[in-house]
XYZ file of C-alpha atoms in Angstrom:
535
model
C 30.413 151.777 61.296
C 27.455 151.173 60.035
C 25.612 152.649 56.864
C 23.838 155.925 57.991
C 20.826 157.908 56.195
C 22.550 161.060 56.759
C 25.990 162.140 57.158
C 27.159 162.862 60.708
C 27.829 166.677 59.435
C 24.103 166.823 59.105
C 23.210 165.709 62.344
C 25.429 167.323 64.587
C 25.141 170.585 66.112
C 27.218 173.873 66.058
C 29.593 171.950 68.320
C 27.939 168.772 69.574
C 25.159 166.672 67.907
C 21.887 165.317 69.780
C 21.562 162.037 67.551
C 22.838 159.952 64.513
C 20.875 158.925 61.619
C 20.415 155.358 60.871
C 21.583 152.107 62.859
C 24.219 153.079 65.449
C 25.410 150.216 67.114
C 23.901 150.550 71.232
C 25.643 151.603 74.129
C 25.132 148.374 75.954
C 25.500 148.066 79.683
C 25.574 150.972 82.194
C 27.999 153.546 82.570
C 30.874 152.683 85.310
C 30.324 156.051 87.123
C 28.824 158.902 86.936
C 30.695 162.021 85.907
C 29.243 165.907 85.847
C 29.897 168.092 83.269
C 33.500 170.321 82.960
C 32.866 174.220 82.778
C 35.145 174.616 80.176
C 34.286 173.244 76.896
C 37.169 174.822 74.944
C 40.062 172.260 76.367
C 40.350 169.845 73.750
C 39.371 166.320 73.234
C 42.078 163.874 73.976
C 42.135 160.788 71.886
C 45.285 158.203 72.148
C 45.209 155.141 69.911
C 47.889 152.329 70.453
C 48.472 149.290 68.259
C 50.764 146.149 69.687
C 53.585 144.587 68.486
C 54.453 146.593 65.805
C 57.850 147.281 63.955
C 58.710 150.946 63.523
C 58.869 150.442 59.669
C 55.296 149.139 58.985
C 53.199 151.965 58.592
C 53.271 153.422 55.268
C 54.338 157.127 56.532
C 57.002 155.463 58.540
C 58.233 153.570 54.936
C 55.857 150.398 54.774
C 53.826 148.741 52.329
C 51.370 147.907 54.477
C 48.138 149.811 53.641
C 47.662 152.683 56.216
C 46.112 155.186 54.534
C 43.903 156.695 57.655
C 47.464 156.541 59.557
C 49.309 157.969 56.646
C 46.226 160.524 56.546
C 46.477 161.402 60.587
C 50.283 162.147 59.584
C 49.567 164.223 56.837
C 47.953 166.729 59.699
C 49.735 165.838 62.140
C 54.140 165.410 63.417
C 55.763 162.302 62.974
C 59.049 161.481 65.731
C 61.637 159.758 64.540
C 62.921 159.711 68.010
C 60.787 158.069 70.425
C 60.632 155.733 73.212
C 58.186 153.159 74.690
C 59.079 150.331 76.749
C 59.769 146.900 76.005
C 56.859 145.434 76.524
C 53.119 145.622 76.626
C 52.611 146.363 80.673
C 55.521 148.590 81.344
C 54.275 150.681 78.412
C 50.613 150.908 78.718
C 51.504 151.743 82.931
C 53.825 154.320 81.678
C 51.279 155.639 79.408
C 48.760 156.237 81.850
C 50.908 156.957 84.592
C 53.322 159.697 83.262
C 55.929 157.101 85.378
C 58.623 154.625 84.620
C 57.358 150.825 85.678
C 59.578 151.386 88.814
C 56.352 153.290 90.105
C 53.727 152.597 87.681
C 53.220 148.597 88.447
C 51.905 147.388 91.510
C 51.779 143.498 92.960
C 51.634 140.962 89.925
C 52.631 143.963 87.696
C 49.178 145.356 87.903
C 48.820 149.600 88.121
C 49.662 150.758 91.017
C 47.777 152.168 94.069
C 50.529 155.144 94.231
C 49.913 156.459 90.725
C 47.540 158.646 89.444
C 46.366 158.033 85.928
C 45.677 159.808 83.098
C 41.905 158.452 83.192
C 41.722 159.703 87.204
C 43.052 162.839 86.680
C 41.320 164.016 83.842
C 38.054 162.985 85.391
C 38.181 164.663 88.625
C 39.076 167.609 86.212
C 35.253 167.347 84.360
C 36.588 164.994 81.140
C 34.532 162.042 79.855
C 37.102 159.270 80.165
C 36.787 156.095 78.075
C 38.643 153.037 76.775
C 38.211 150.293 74.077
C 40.877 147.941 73.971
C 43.278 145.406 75.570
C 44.126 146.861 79.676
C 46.263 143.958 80.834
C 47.200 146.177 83.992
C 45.193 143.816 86.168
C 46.715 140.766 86.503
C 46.722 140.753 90.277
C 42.825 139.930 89.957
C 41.597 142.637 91.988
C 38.266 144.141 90.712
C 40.590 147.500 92.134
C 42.793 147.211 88.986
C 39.886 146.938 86.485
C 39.657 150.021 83.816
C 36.638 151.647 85.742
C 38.068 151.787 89.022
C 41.463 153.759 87.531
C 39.141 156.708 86.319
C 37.423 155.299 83.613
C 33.411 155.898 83.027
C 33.473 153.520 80.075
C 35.258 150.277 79.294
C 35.182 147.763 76.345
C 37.874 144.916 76.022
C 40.395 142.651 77.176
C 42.293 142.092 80.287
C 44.482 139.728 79.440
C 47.762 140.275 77.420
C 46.815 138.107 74.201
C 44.111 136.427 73.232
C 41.875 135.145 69.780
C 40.644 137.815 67.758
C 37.644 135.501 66.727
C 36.808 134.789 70.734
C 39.011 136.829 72.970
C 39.211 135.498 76.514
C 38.606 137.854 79.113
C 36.251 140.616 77.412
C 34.641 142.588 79.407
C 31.950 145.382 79.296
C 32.332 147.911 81.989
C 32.874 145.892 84.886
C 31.136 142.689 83.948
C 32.346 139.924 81.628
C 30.739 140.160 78.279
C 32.330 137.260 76.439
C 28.971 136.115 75.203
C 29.756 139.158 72.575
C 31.713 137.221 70.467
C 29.201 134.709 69.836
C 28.230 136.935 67.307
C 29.590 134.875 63.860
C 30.098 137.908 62.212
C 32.445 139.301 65.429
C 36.187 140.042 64.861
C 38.444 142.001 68.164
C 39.410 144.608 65.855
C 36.300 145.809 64.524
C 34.615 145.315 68.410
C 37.101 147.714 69.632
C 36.627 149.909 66.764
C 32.938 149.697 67.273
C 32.537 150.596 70.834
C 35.113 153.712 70.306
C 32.630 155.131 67.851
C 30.126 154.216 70.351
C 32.501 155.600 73.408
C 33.743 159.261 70.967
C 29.641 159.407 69.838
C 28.513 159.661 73.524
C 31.835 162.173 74.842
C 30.863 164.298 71.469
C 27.324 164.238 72.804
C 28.251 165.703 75.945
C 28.910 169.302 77.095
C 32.126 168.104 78.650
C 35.548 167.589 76.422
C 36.206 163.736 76.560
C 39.308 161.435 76.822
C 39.405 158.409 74.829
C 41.821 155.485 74.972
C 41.902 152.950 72.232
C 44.081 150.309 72.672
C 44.022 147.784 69.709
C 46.099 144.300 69.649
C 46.909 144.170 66.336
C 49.241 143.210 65.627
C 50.275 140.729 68.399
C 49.808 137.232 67.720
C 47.867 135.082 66.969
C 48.083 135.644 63.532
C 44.428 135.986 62.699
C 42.369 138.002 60.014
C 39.645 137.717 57.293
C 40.573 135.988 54.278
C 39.553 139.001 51.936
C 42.076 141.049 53.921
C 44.815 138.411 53.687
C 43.735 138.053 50.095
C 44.932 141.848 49.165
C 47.966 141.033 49.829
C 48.846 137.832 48.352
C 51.695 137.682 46.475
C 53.224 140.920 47.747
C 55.919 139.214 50.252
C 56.885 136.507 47.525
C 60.426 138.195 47.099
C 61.284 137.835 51.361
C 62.743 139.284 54.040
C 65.759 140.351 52.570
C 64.297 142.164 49.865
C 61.567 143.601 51.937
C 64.327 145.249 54.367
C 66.183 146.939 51.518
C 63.224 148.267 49.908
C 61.799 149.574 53.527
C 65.014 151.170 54.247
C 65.530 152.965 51.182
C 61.519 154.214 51.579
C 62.913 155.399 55.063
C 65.366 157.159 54.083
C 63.515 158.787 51.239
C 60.559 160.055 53.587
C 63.536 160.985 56.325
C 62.128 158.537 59.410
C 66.083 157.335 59.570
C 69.003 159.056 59.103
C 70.425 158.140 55.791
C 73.992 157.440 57.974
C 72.846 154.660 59.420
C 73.620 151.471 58.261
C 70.862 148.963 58.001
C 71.545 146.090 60.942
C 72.149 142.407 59.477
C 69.490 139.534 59.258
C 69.281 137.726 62.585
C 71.858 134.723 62.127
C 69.570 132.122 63.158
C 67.153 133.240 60.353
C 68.077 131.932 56.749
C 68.725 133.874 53.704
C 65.317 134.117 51.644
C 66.529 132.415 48.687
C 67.299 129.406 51.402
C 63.825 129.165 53.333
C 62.704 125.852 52.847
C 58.644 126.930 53.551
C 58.468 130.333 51.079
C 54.336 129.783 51.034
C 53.984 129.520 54.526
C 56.321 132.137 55.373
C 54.712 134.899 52.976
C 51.769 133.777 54.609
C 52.238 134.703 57.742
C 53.643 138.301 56.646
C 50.261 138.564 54.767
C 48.302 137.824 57.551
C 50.105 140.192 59.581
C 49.903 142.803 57.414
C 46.043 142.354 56.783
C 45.593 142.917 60.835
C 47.156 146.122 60.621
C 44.795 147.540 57.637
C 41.817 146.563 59.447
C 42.908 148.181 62.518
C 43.786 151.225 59.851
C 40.526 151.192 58.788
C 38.728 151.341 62.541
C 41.356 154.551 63.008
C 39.727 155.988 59.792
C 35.732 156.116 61.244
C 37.079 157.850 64.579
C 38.812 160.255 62.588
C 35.941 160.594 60.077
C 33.692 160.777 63.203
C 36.072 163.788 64.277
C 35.725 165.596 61.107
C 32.412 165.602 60.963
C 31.537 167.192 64.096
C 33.668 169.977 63.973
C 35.824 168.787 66.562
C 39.026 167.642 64.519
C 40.616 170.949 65.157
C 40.378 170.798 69.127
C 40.986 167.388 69.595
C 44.780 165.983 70.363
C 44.961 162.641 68.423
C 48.101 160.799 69.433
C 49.506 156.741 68.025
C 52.047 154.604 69.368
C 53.045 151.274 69.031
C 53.323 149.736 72.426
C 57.226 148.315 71.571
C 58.500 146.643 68.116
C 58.086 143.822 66.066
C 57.908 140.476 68.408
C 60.152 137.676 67.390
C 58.343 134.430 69.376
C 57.689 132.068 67.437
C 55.113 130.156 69.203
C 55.420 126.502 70.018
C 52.470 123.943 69.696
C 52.463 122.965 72.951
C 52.576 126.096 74.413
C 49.198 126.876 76.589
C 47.572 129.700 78.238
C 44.286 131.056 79.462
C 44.086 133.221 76.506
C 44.229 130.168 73.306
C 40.652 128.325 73.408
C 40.586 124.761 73.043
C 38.009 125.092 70.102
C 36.309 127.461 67.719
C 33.126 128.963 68.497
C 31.746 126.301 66.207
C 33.378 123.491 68.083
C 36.289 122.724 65.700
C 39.741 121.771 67.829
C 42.156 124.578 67.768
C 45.462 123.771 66.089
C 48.558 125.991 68.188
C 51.745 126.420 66.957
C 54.076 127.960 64.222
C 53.203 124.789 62.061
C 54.378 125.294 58.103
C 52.025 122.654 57.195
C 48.715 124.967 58.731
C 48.413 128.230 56.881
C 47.874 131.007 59.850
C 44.175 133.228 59.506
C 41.402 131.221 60.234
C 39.839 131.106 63.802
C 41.535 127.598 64.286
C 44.763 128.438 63.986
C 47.273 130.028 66.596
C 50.510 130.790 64.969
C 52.965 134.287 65.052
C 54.955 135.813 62.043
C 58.497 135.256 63.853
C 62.232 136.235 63.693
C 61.973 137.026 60.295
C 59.357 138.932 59.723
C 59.798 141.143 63.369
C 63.332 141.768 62.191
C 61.962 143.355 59.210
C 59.350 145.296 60.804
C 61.743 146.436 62.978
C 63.484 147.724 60.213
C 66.732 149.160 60.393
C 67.240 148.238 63.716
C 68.185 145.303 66.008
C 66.469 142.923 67.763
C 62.793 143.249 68.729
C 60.012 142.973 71.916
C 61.424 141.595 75.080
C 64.777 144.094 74.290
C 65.913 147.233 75.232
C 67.950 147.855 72.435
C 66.544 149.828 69.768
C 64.458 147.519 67.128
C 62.500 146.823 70.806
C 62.131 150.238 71.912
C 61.766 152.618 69.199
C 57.857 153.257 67.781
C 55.944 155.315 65.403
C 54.369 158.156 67.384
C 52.053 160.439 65.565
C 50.525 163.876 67.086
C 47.979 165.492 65.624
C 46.277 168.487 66.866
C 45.344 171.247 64.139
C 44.963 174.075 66.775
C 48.404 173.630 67.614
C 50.693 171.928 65.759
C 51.322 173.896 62.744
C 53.825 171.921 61.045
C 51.351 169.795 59.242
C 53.074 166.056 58.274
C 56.039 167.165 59.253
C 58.901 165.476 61.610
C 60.670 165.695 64.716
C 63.934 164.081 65.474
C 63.396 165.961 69.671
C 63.547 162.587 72.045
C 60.679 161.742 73.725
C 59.591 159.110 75.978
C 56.100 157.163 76.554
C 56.247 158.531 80.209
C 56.104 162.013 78.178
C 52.370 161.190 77.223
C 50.322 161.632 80.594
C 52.302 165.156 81.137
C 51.507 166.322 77.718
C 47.517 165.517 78.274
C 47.414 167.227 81.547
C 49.180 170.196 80.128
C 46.648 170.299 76.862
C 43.855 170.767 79.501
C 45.544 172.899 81.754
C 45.548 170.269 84.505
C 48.264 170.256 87.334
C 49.062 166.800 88.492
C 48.331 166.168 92.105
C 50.549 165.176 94.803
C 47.158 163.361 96.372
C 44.334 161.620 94.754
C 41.166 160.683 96.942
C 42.974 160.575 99.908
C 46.368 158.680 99.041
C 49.838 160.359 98.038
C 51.018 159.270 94.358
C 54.093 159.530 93.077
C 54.952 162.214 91.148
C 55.419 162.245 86.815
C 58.961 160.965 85.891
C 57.829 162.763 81.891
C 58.100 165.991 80.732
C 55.336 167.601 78.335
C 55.833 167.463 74.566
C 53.793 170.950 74.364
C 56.576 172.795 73.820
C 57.550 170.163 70.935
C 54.007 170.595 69.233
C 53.802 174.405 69.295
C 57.695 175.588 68.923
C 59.604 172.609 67.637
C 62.202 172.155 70.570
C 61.976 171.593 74.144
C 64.667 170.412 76.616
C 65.669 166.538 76.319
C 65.780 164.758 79.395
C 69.141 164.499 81.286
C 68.832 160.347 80.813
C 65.890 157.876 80.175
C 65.531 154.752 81.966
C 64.917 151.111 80.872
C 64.742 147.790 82.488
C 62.095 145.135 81.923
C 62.288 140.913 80.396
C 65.471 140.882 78.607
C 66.344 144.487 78.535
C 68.258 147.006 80.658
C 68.968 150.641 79.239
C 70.605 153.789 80.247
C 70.458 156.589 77.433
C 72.693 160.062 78.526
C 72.841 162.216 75.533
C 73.705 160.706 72.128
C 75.131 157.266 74.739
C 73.049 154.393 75.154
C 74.207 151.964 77.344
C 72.465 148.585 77.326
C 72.616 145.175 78.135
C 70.335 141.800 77.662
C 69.693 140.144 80.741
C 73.197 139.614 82.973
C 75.672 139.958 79.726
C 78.164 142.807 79.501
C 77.130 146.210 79.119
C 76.956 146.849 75.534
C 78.113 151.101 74.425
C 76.548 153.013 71.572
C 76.886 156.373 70.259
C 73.252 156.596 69.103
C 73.912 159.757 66.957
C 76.487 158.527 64.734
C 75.397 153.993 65.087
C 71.505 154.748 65.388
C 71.307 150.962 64.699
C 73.768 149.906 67.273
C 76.555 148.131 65.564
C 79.617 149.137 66.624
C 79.968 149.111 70.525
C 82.337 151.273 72.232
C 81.922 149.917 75.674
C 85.779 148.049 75.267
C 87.156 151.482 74.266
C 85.208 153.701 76.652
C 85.452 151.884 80.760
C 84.804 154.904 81.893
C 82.229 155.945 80.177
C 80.421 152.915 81.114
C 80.979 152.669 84.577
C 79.632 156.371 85.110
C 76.536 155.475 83.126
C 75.972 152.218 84.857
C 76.145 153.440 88.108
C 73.284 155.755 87.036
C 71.166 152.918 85.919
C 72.070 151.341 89.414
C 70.705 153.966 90.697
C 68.004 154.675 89.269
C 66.477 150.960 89.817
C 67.493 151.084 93.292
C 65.170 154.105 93.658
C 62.339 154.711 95.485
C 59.144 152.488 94.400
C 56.693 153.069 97.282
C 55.872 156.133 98.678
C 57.064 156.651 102.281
């Protein structure tokens, strides 16, 4: 944000403020619809913040070095799970997010959100919340102007459609419903700090309001390409000399210290395609790209630290729900040079020729560059776990997720080892406002929520696991029944894990255990031969 004459504090009211000293940035563009005002202004504020392509070791409170100190501060207040689920991917996790729904509902044609879903954004809205997102949708890629963020429920939209795209000039922006890539012409404009920026913007104008608001930030940091400013990348330089190797061990003893793995667990091995450190032929480059990851996660940290600054300063920290997730782990492309897509421009913004690919002779950063941090790296975010994005085993699946709601949860920066599921979200923000999700939503019959609320997690501790949780999307397929996981990459065998006492899935028991895994794949069978469309 910008420097302000006065602090927020002073310019709020009791419970809502009237206007902010200084140089806001504007609220550009008109709103997407209008919305009246909710009669209940006690239900609480509903922010949800997601980050992409993250490993579940990189913030510090999960064990990191990386520099999260607004993170590491939300967790402080807040309850950490060690246990928790998204999907795979980015679309089958952002659809389950705002659907309550595995992606055997959630996606529509061209895995675009479906028709027969409600979402979170539609559903809170017709219940009197200000609904608003900043941030990458890529739940559209059918086309249709009927997939777009506004016409799912939300008043307010600022981002991206696509899946990836440059954080100097990202393709597809959009403001609202019309495109708004001239935005980045700005020379001082990064994707991060835009997305920051209009969230301030988005929380400023639901704070304003009479009505509580609903807020979804969805950042890409830290999916490729690997861009940031050199005075972030600078911070850390130096601080990956020692490798991979070393940086596992150190992150899984951290882990283990803080409890976000069980000490029992045995840290996986290094991928076998990826060399020893001491044996990496391009050290410079390859601490490199770890530093440039790293430096897009602290500025994303940073954007996380005005909303929650924002929060505390109007009074409304206390009845506000503020939940994070990664959208799955650490990704392990590496990304070729002659790869091509709608989202890499052909030049800078400044008309120098954009240079793709993981190239050791072209440090990654700059705006004319398009590189990723690789198998390396992503197997050390993913820390202690194996494999990564595009998987269902666990280093793809299992994320940071961070609740915070002071009215509620009383175990401040504690954890949770309860299971819990990204289709768990949606359920949990309907019953914070004391919403009942419809079996019809203007005039069409949705499906209903495959997720249970995490309520009874947040206020008591415990609630019922689910009987089994369901996975199948790129390279994964999943089955967990209890402590068992069954699951598989692509057409190979089934693969058998006792996740209780082999967290990091190294000994399979499918050989010793047919049984086992015939019952449990003739669940999964079933379950993706289940109904999709609404009869």
């Amino acid at each position: 944000m910008e420097p302000r004459s006065r602090s927020i504090s002073q310019v709020f009211g009791r419970r809502r403020f009237l206007q902010l000293g200084g140089a806001a940035i504007p609220l550009a563009g008109q709103a997407c619809s209008p919305r009246t005002a909710g009669p209940e202004p006690r239900r609480p504020n509903i922010v949800v913040i997601m980050s992409d392509d993250m490993g579940y070791s990189d913030l510090g409170c999960y064990g990191g070095e990386i520099a999260t100190p607004n993170l590491d501060r939300l967790s402080s207040r807040g309850l950490r799970f060690t246990r928790y689920y998204s999907n795979n991917m980015c679309v089958p996790t952002r659809a389950s997010l705002l659907s309550g729904c595995y992606t055997t509902k959630a996606l529509g044609p061209q895995n675009s959100i479906s028709g027969e879903i409600v979402t979170a954004a539609e559903a809170l809205g017709a219940a009197g919340y200000s609904t608003y997102m900043s941030g990458k949708w890529h739940l559209s890629n059918d086309g249709r102007r009927e997939s777009l963020p506004c016409q799912r429920g939300f008043d307010r939209f600022f981002g991206t459609t696509l899946g990836a795209c440059s954080f100097w000039a990202p393709a597809s922006l959009m403001l609202d419903n019309e495109p708004a890539e001239h935005l980045y012409l700005d020379p001082d404009f990064y994707y991060t700090d835009a997305i920051s920026s209009h969230a301030l913007n988005f929380m400023r104008e639901g704070l304003t309001g009479e009505s509580p608001f609903f807020l979804y930030v969805a950042y890409t940091a830290a999916h490729w390409p690997l861009h940031a400013f050199e005075e972030d990348i600078a911070r850390y330089s130096g601080r990956y000399s020692a490798g991979w190797d070393d940086l596992r061990l150190r992150r899984h003893a951290r882990m283990k210290e803080l409890g976000t793995v069980d000490p029992a667990w045995e840290l996986s091995p290094r991928n076998p395609e990826v060399p020893a450190w001491q044996d990496e032929p391009e050290k410079a480059w390859q601490e490199r790209r770890m530093e440039v990851y790293a430096a897009q996660i602290t500025r994303m940290d940073q954007g996380v630290g005005q909303l929650l600054d924002m929060l505390d300063e109007s009074g409304e920290s206390e009845n506000t729900l503020v939940v994070f997730q990664v959208d799955n782990g650490g990704c392990h492309v590496e990304y070729a040079a002659d790869r091509t897509g709608p989202y890499l421009p052909a030049t800078t913004r400044d008309g120098r020729p954009v240079i793709p690919g993981n190239i050791p002779e072209v440090m990654p950063g700059p705006e004319d560059t398009y590189q990723s941090y690789g198998y390396g790296w992503a197997n050390a975010s993913n820390t202690p776990f194996r494999l990564y994005k595009q998987h269902d085993h666990e280093g793809g699946i299992t994320v940071p997720l961070i609740a915070r709601w002071p009215a509620v949860i009383s175990d401040s920066g504690g954890l949770t080892d309860q299971l819990a599921h990204v289709i768990d979200l949606m359920p949990t923000f309907l019953d914070a406002a004391g919403i009942e999700h419809p079996s019809e939503f203007a005039g069409r019959r949705v499906h209903p929520m495959d997720g249970r609320s995490l309520l009874p997690v947040f206020r008591d501790g415990h609630r019922e696991p689910h009987s089994e949780l369901y996975w199948q999307w790129s390279r994964g397929r999943a089955v967990r029944q209890g402590n068992w996981k069954l699951v598989g990459v692509r057409e190979r065998p089934w693969e058998l894990y006792d996740l209780e006492a082999d967290g990091t899935e190294l000994r399979d028991r499918a050989g010793e255990m047919p049984q086992r895994v015939a019952a449990m794949a003739e669940l999964w069978d079933q379950w993706r031969a289940g109904p999709t469309h609404i009869r």
